[in-house]
Coordinates of C-alpha atoms and ligand atoms in Angstrom, one line a residue:
X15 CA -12.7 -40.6 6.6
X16 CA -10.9 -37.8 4.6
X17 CA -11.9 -36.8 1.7
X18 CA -9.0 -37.4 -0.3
X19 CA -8.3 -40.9 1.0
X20 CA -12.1 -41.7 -0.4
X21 CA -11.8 -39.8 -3.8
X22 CA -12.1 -41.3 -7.6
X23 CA -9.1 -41.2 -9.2
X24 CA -9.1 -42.8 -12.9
X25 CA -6.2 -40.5 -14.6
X26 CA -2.8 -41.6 -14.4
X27 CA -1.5 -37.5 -15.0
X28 CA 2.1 -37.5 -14.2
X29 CA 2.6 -33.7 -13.1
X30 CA 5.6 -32.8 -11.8
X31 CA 6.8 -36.2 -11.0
X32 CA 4.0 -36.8 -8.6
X33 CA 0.7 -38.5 -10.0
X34 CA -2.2 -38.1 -9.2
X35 CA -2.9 -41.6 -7.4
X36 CA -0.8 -40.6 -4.8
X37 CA -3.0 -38.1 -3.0
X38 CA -6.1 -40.8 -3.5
X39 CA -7.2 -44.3 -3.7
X40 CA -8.7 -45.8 -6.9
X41 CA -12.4 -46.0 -6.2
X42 CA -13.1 -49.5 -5.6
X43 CA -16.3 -49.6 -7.9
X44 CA -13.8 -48.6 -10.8
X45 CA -11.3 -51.0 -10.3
X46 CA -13.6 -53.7 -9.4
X47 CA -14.2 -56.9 -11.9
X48 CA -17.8 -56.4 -11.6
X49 CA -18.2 -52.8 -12.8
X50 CA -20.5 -52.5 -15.3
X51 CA -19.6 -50.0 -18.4
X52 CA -22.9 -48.0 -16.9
X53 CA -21.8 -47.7 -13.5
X54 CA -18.4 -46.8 -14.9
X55 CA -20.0 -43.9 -17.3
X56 CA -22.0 -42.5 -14.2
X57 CA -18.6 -42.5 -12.3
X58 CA -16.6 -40.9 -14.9
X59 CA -19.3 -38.5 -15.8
X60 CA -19.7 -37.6 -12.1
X61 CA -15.6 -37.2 -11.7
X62 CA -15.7 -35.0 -15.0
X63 CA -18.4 -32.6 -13.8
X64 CA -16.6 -32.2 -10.4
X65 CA -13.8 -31.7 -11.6
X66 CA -14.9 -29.0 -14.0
X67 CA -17.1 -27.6 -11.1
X68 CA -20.6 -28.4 -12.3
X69 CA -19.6 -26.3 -15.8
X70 CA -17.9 -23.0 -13.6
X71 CA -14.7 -23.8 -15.4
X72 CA -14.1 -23.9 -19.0
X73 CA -12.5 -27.7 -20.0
X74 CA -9.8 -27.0 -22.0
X75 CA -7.2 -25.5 -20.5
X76 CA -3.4 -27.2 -20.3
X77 CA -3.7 -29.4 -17.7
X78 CA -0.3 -29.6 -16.7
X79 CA 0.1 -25.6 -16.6
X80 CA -2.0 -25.8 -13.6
X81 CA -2.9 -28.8 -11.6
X82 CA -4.6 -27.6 -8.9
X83 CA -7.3 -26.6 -11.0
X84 CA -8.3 -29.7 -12.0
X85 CA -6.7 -31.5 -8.7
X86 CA -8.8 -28.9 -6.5
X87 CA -11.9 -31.0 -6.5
X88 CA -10.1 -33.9 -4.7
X89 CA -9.5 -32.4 -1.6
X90 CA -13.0 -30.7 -0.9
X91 CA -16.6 -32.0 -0.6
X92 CA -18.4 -31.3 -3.6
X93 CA -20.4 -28.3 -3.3
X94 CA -24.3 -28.5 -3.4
X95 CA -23.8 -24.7 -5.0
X96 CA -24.5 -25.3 -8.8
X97 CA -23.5 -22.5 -10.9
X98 CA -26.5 -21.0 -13.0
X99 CA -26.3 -21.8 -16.7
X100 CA -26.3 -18.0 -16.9
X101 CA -23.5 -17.6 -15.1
X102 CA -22.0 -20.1 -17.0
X103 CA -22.8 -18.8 -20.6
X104 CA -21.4 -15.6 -18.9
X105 CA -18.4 -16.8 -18.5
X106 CA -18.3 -18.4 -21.5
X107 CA -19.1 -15.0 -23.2
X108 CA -16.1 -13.4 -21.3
X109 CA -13.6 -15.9 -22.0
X110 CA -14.0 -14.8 -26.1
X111 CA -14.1 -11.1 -25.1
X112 CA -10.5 -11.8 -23.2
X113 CA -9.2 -13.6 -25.9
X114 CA -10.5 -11.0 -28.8
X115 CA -9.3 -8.4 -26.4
X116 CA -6.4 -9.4 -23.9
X117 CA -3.2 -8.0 -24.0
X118 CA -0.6 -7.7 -26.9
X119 CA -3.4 -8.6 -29.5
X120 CA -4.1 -6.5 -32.7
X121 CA -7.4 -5.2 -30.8
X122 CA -5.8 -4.5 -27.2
X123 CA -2.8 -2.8 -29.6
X124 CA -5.2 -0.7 -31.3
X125 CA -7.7 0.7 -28.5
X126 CA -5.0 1.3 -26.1
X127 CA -2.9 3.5 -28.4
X128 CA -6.4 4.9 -29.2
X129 CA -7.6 5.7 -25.8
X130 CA -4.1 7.1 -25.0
X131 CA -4.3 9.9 -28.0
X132 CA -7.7 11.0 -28.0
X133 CA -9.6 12.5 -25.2
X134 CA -13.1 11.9 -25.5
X135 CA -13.8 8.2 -27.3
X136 CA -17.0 6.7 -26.4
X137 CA -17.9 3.0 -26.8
X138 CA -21.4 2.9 -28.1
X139 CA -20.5 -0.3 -29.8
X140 CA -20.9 -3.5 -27.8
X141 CA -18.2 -5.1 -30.2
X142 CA -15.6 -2.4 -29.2
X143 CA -13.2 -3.8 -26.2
X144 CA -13.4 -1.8 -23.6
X145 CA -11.3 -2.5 -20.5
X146 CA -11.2 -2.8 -16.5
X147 CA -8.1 -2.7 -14.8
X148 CA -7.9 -4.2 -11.2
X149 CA -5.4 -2.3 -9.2
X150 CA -4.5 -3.5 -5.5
X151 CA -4.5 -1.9 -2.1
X152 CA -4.4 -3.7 1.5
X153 CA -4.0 -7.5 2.2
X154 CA -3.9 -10.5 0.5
X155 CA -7.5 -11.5 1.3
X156 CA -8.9 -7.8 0.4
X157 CA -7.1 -7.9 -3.0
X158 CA -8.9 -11.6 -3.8
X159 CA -12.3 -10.1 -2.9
X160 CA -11.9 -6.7 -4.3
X161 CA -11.0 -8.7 -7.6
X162 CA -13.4 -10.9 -7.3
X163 CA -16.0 -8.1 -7.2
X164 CA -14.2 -6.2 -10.2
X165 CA -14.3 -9.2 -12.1
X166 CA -18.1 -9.3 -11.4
X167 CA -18.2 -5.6 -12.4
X168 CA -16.0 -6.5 -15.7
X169 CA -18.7 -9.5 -16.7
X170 CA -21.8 -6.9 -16.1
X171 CA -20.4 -4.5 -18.3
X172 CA -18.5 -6.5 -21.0
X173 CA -15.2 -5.0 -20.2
X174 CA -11.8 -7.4 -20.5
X175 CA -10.2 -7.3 -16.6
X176 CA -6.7 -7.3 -16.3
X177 CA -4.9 -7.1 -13.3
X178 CA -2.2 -4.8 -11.7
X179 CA 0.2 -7.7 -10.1
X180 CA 3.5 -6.6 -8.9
X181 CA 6.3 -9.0 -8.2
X182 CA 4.7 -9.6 -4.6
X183 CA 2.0 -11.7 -6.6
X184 CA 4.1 -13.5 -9.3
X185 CA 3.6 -16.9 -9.3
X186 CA 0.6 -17.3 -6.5
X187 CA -2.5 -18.0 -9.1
X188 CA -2.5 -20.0 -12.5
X189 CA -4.1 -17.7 -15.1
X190 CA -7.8 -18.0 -14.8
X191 CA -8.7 -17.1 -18.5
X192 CA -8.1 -19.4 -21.7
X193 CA -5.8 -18.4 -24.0
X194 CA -4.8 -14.9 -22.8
X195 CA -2.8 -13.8 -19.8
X196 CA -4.6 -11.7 -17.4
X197 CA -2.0 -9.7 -16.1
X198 CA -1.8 -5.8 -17.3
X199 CA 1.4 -5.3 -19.2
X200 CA 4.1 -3.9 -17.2
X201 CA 5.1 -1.6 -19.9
X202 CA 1.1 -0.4 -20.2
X203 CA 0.8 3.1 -20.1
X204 CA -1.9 2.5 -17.8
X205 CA 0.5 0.6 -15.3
X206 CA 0.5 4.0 -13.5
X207 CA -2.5 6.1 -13.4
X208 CA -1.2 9.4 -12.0
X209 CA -2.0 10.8 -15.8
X210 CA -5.9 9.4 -15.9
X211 CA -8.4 11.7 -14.5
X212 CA -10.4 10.4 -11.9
X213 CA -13.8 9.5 -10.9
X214 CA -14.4 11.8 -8.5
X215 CA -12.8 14.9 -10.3
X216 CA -15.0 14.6 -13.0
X217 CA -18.4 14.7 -10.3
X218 CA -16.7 17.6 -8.9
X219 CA -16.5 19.9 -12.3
X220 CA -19.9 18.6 -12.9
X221 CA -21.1 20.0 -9.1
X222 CA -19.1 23.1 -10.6
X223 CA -21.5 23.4 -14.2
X224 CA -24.5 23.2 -11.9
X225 CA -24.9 19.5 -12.3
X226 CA -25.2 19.9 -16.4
X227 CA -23.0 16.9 -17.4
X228 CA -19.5 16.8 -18.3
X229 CA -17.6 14.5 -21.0
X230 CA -16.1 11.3 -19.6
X231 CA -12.8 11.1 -20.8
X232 CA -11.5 8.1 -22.2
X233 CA -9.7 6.7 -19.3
X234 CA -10.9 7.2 -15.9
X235 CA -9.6 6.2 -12.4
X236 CA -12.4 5.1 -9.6
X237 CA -11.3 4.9 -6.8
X238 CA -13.8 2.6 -4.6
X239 CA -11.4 2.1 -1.3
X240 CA -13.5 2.8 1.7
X241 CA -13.6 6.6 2.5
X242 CA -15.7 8.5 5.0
X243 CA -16.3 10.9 2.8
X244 CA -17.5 8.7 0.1
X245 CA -21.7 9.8 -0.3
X246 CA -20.6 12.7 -3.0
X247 CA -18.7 10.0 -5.4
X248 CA -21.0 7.1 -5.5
X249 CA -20.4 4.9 -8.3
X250 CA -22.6 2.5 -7.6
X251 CA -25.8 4.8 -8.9
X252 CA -28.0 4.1 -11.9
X253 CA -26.9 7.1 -13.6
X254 CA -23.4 6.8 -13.3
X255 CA -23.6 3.4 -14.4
X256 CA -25.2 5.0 -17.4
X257 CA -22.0 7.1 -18.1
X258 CA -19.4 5.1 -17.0
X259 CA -20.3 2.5 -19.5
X260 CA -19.3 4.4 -22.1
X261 CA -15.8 4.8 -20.8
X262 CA -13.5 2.7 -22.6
X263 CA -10.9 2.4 -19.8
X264 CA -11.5 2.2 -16.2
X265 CA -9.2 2.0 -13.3
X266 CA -10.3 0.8 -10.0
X267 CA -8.7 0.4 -7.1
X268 CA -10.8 -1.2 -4.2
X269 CA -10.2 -3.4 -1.4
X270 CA -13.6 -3.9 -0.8
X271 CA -15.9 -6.5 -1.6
X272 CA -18.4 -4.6 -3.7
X273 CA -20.7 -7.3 -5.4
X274 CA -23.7 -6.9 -2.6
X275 CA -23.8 -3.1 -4.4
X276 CA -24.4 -4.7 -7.6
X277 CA -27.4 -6.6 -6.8
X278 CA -28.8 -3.1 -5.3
X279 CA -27.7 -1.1 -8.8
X280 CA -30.9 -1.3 -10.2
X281 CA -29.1 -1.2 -13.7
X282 CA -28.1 -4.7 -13.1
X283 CA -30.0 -6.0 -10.5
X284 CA -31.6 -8.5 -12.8
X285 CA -28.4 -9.6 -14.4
X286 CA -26.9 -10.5 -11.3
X287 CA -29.6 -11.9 -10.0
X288 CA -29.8 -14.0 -12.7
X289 CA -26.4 -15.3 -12.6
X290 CA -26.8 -16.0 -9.0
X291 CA -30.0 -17.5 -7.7
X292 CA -28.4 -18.3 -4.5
X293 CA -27.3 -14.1 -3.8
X294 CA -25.0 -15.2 -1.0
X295 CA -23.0 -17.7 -3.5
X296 CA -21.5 -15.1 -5.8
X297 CA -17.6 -14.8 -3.7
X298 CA -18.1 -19.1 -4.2
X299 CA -18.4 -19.3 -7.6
X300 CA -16.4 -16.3 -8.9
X301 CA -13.3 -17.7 -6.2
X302 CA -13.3 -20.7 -7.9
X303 CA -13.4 -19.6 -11.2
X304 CA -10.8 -17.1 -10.7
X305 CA -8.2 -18.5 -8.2
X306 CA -6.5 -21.7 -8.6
X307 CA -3.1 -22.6 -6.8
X308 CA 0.1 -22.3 -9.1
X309 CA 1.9 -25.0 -9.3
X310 CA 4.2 -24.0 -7.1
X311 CA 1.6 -23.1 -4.2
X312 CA -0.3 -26.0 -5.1
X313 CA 2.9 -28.0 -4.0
X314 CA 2.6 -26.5 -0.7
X315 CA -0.3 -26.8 -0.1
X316 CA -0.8 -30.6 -1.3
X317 CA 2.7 -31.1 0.9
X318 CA 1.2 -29.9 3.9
X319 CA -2.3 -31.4 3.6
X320 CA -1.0 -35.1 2.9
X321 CA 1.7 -34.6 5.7
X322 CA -0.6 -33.3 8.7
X323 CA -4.2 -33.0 7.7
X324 CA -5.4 -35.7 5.1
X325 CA -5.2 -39.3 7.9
X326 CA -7.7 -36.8 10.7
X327 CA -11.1 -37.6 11.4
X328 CA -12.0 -34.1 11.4
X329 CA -10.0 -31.3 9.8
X330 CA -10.3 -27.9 11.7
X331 CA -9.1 -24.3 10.4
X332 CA -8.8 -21.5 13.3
X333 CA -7.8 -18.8 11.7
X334 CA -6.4 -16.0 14.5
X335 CA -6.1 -12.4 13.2
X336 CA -4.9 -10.0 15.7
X337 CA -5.6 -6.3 14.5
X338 CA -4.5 -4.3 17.9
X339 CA -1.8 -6.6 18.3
X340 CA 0.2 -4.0 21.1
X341 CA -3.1 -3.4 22.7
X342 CA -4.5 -6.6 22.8
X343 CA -2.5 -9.4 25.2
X344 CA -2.1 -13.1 23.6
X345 CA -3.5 -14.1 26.5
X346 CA -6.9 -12.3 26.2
X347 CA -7.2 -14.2 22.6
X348 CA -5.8 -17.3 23.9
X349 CA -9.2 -17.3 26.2
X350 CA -11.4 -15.9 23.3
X351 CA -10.5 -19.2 21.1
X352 CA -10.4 -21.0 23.7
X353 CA -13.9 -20.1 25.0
X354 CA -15.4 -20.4 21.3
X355 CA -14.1 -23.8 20.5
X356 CA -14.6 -25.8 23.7
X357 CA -17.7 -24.1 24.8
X358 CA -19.4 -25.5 21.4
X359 CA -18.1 -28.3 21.5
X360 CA -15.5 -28.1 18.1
X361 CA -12.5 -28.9 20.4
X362 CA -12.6 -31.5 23.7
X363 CA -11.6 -29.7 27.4
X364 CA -8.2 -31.5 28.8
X365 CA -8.4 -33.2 31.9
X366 CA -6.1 -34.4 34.8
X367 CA -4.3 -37.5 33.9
X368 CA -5.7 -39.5 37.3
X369 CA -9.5 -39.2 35.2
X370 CA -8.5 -39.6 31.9
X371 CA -8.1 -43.5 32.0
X372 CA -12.4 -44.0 32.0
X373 CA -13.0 -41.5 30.0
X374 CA -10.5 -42.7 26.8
X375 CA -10.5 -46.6 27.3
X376 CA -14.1 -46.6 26.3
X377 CA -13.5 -45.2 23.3
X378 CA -13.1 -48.7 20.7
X379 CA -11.7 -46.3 18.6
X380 CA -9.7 -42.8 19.1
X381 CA -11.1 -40.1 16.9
X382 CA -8.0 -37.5 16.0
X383 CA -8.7 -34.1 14.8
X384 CA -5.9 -32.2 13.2
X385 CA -6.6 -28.1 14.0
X386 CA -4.9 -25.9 11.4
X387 CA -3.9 -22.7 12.9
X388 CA -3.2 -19.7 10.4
X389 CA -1.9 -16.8 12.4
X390 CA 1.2 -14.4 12.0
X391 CA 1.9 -15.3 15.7
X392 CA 3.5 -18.8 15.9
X393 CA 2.4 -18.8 20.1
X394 CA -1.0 -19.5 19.3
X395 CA -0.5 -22.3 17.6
X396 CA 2.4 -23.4 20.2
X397 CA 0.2 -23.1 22.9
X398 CA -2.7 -25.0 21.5
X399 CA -0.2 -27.6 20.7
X400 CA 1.6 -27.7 24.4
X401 CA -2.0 -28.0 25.9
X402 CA -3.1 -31.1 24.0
X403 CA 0.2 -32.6 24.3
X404 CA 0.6 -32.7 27.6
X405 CA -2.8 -33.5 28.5
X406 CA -5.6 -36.2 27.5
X407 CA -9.0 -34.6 26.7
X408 CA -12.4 -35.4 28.2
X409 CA -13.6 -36.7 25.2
X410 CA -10.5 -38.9 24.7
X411 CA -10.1 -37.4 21.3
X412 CA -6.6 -37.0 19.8
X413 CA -5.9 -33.1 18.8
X414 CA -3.0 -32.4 16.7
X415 CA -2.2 -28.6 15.9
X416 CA -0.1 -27.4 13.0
X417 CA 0.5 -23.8 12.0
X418 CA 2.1 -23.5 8.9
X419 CA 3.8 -20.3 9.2
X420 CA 4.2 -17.5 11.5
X421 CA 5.3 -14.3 10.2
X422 CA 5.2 -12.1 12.9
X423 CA 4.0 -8.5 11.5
X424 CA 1.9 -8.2 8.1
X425 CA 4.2 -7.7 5.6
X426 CA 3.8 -5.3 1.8
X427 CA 5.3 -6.1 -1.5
X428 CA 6.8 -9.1 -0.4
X429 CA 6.0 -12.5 -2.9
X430 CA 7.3 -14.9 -0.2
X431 CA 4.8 -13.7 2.6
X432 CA 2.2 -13.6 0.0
X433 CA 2.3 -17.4 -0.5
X434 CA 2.1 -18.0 2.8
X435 CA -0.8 -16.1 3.2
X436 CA -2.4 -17.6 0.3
X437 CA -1.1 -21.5 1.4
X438 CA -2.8 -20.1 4.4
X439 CA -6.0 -19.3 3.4
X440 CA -6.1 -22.2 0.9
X441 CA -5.3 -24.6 3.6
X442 CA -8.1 -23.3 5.9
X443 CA -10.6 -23.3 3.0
X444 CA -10.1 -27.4 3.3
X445 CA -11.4 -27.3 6.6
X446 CA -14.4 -29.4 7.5
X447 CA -15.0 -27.3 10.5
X448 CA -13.8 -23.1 10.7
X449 CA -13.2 -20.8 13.0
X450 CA -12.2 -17.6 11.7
X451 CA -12.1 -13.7 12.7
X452 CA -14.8 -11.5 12.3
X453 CA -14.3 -8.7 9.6
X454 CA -11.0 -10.1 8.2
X455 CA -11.2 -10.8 4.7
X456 CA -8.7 -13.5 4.7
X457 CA -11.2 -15.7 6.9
X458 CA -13.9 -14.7 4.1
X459 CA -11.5 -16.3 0.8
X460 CA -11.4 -19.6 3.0
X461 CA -15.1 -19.9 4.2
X462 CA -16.0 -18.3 0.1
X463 CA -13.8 -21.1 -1.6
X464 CA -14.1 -24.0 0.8
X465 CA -17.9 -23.4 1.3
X466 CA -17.9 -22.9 5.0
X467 CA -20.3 -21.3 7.3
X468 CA -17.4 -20.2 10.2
X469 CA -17.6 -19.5 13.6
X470 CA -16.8 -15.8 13.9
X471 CA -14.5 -14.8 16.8
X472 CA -15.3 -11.9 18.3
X473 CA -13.0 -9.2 17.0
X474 CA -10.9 -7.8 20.0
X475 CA -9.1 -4.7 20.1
X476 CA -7.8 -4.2 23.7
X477 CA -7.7 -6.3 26.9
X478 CA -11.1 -7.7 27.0
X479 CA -13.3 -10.9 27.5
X480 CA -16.5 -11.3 25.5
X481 CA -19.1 -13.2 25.6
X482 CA -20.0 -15.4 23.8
X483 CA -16.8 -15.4 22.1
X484 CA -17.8 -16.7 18.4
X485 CA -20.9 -16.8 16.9
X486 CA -22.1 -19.0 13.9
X487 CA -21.8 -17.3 11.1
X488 CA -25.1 -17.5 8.7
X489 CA -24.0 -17.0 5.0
X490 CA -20.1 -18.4 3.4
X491 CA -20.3 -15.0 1.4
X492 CA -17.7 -12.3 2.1
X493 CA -19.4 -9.5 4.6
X494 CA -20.1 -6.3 2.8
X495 CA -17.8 -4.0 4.9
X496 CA -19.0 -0.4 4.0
X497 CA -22.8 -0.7 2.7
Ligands
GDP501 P1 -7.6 -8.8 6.8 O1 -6.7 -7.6 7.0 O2 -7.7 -9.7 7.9 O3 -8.9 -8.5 6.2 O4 -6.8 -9.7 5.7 P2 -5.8 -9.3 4.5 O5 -5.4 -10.6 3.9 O6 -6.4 -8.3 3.6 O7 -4.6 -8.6 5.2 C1 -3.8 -9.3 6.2 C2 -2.4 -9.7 5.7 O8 -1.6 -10.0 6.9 C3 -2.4 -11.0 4.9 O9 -2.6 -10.8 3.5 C4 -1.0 -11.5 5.2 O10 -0.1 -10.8 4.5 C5 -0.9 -11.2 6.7 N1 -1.6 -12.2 7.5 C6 -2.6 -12.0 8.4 N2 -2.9 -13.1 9.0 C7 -2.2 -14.1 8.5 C8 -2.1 -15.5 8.7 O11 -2.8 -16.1 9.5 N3 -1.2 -16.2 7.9 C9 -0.3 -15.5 7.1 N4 0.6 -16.3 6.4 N5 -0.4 -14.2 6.9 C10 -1.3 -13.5 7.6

C-alpha cells in the first residue's frame, strides 16, 4: 500500500484550508478503544522523531510558514540514515551563528561595512562572523548540490551562508534556518562581485613573489565551477584552507558537488567524517535539512501525488534527460528506457490482446504501478502512456504514466520553469522505484532526498544503442563530477 494512505496522523493542522488528514488515515492503533497511553506515547514519540527527521531538523520553526517541512515525512519511507549527533550539534551550532550573524542584524551591519572599507581584516577570532556567499551557475539540480556542498563548506568553517537567489528562485524553498532569512540582501554590496579580487588572482601574484605569500584581502571570490585548467587554483589544499580561513568573506560560485573533496582535505577530514559515519549520506541529510517545498510548491506537489501517484501499488520515477537532444533521435532513447526497465523487470512487456486473457485472469488481484516521467520532452511520456494503453502487459499489471510538465528546451532565469523542475525532482524523489540519467544532477537531488539507489541510464549523445542500457547505481549520494 502507499505510504501515505498507511501514515499516522494525530494533528488536526489546518494549513491552507487543507488538513492534514486529508493526505492520510488516522492510524488505527491511535484511534482505537483499546490503545493503551504506552502504545500511544511510542506512537507519538515515533511520529515526532520522523517528523523532525531523527533530530536533522531543529523543532521550532512556524509550522504553518512551511508545511512541507513537517508534512514531508508522510509521503516517504522513513530513512534507516540517522543523522550523527555531531552532525546534529553542528547544526545546532550553525543555526545561533545565523541568527547572531544573518542579514540586517547589528553584527552582519557591522562586519559588512567593515569588510567593505578596509583591505586586509583577518578573523583570528572564532566569535567574529565571517561569511559565505553561495552564488549560482547552471541548472536547477547543480545549484541544489553545489549549495548543498557550500553549505557543508560554511559548517566546517563556521562561516554564516547566504545565498545569491534571483527572482528565478523566489518562492521554490521555505527558509531552512531559524529565525534569520538566508537569502543575501539584494542591496549587498556583495550582490555583485565584479569589485572582489579573486581566488585565483591572488595564487597568481603569489606564483609572481616566488611563492612568498601574499595578504588575503578581505573579501575574495572562488571560483570552483569545473575548468580544465583548474590544477594551478586548487582550493581544496591544506594550505589554502589554512589562509582562506582567515578571510572574512568568501564568494563561491560552483555548480559542482564538492563535499567528496572535503572528506580528502586533510584539514577536515576528521570533522566530516565525524558528521557522517555513513560518507555516501552527506547530499541525504544536508538535502533535507536545507530544502523543503514552499508552500506553494508543496501544493503542487501534494496535488499531483494524491491525484495520480498516492492509490499505485508501486510508484516509479523515470527521469529522461536528453543532453544532445539534435543529435540524439527520441527514438534511440525511447529503446534505451525501454531496454532498462523491461529487461529488469521494473516495467511488464505488452502483449497481443488474443494472449493476454490467461495471463491477467489469474491474477485475484491487479497490481497498478503509476510511472512518473520527468522530461522536458512531453513524447516520452506520451509514448509510454499510448503503449500501455492500448495494450495489456504480460504480467497483467496495470501501468499508468503521468508527466507533469514538458518544457521543451532548458530554460535560465525563469521562476515558473524552476518550479517545475523542482516539483519535478521532488516528485521523483517519492518514488519507490527510480530510473534516472547518468551524470545529471537533477536525477542525483531525487535519489539524495528520497533515498534511492537508481537505475542509471546510459547517457547517450548521438544515434546509438547500448548495452546494457541502465545499470544499478551503488550509492544515493550525488556523483563527484570532476575529482
Ligand atoms: P543536469 O543538467 O541534468 O545536471 O540538471 P540541472 O537541473 O542542473 O539542469 C537541467 C535543467 O533543465 C533543469 O534545472 C530544468 O531547468 C531543465 N530540465 C531538465 N530536465 C527536466 C525535467 O525532467 N523536468 C523539468 N521540469 N525541467 C527539466
Amino acid at each position: 500500500m502507499s505510504k501515505v494512505l498507511g501514515k499516522i496522523e494525530n494533528g488536526t493542522t489546518t494549513t491552507e484550508g487543507r488538513s492534514a488528514t486529508t493526505i492520510g488515515l488516522k492510524n488505527e492503533s491511535i484511534t482505537s478503544s483499546t490503545t493503551n497511553d504506552s502504545t500511544m506515547h511510542a506512537v507519538i514519540h515515533d511520529d515526532y522523531k520522523e517528523k523532525f527527521l531523527d533530530g536533522l531538523l531543529a523543532s521550532e520553526f512556524d509550522e504553518t510558514s512551511c508545511i512541507s517541512r513537517l508534512q514531508s515525512h508522510l509521503y516517504r519511507k522513513s530513512s534507516p540514515h540517522k543523522p550523527s549527533s555531531y552532525l546534529i550539534s553542528k547544526l545546532r551550532n550553525y543555526e545561533e551563528i545565523h541568527t547572531r550573524c544573518g542579514p540586517n542584524g547589528k553584527a552582519y551591519n557591522t562586519i559588512m561595512a567593515k569588510i567593505l572599507h578596509s583591505k586586509n581584516i583577518k578573523v583570528d577570532d572564532a566569535s567574529t562572523c565571517k561569511y559565505l556567499i553561495w552564488t549560482p551557475a547552471n541548472g536547477l539540480g547543480n545549484q541544489m548540490v553545489s549549495i548543498a556542498a557550500t553549505f557543508l563548506y560554511a559548517l566546517l568553517t563556521n562561516r554564516t551562508m547566504l545565498v545569491r537567489f534571483r527572482k528565478d528562485k523566489q518562492g521554490l524553498f521555505c527558509e531552512p534556518f531559524l529565525n534569520l532569512t538566508w537569502l543575501l540582501p539584494e542591496k549587498s554590496p556583495f550582490w555583485n562581485q565584479d569589485h572582489v579580487e579573486t581566488y585565483q588572482s591572488v595564487i597568481e601574484k603569489e606564483k609572481a613573489n616566488k611563492n612568498s605569500k601574499v595578504d588575503f584581502p578581505s573579501s575574495l571570490f572562488l571560483n570552483l565551477q569545473y575548468q580544465a585548467n583548474f590544477h594551478e587554483k586548487f582550493f581544496h589544499c591544506d594550505d589554502s584552507q589554512a589562509l582562506l580561513i582567515k578571510v572574512p568573506l568568501l564568494i563561491l560560485q560552483s555548480d559542482q558537488y564538492f563535499i567528496p573533496s572535503l572528506f580528502m582535505t586533510p584539514f577536515f577530514n576528521k570533522e566530516v567524517e565525524a558528521m557522517f559515519v555513513e560518507k555516501d549520506m552527506a547530499f541525504h541529510h544536508l538535502g533535507r535539512y536545507l530544502f523543503h517545498p514552499s508552500n506553494s510548491a508543496w501544493r503542487l506537489i501534494t496535488n499531483f501525488y494524491q491525484a495520480h501517484l498516492a492509490k499505485a501499488d508501486e510508484k516509479i520515477g523515470l527521469q529522461i534527460r536528453v543532453f544532445n537532444p539534435i543529435s540524439t533521435p527520441q527514438e534511440v532513447i525511447m529503446n534505451l528506457v525501454l531496454n532498462c526497465t523491461i529487461h529488469n523487470k521494473l516495467l511488464p512487456k505488452v502483449i497481443d490482446m488474443k494472449n493476454s486473457m490467461s495471463t491477467s485472469s489469474d491474477k485475484n488481484k491487479t497490481i497498478t504501478k503509476a510511472v512518473l516521467v520527468a522530461s522536458l520532452y512531453p513524447e516520452y511520456g506520451e509514448n509510454l502512456k499510448t503503449m500501455y494503453m492500448n495494450k495489456p502487459t504480460d504480467t497483467g499489471e496495470v501501468i499508468e504514466v503521468y508527466q507533469p510538465s514538458g518544457e521543451e528546451k532548458q530554460k535560465f532565469n525563469d521562476n515558473k520553469h524552476n518550479m517545475k523542475a523542482w516539483v519535478d525532482m521532488y516528485l521523483l524523489s517519492l518514488s519507490d522505484v527510480l530510473v534516472t540519467t547518468s551524470l545529471s544532477t537533477f536525477g542525483y537531488v531525487a535519489q539524495g532526498l528520497g533515498n534511492l539507489k537508481p537505475w542509471l541510464l546510459y547517457k547517450l549523445t548521438n544515434n546509438e544503442t547500448h548495452f546494457p542500457a541502465c545499470v544499478r547505481e551503488f550509492s544515493m549520494e550525488p556523483c563527484y563530477h570532476a575529482p
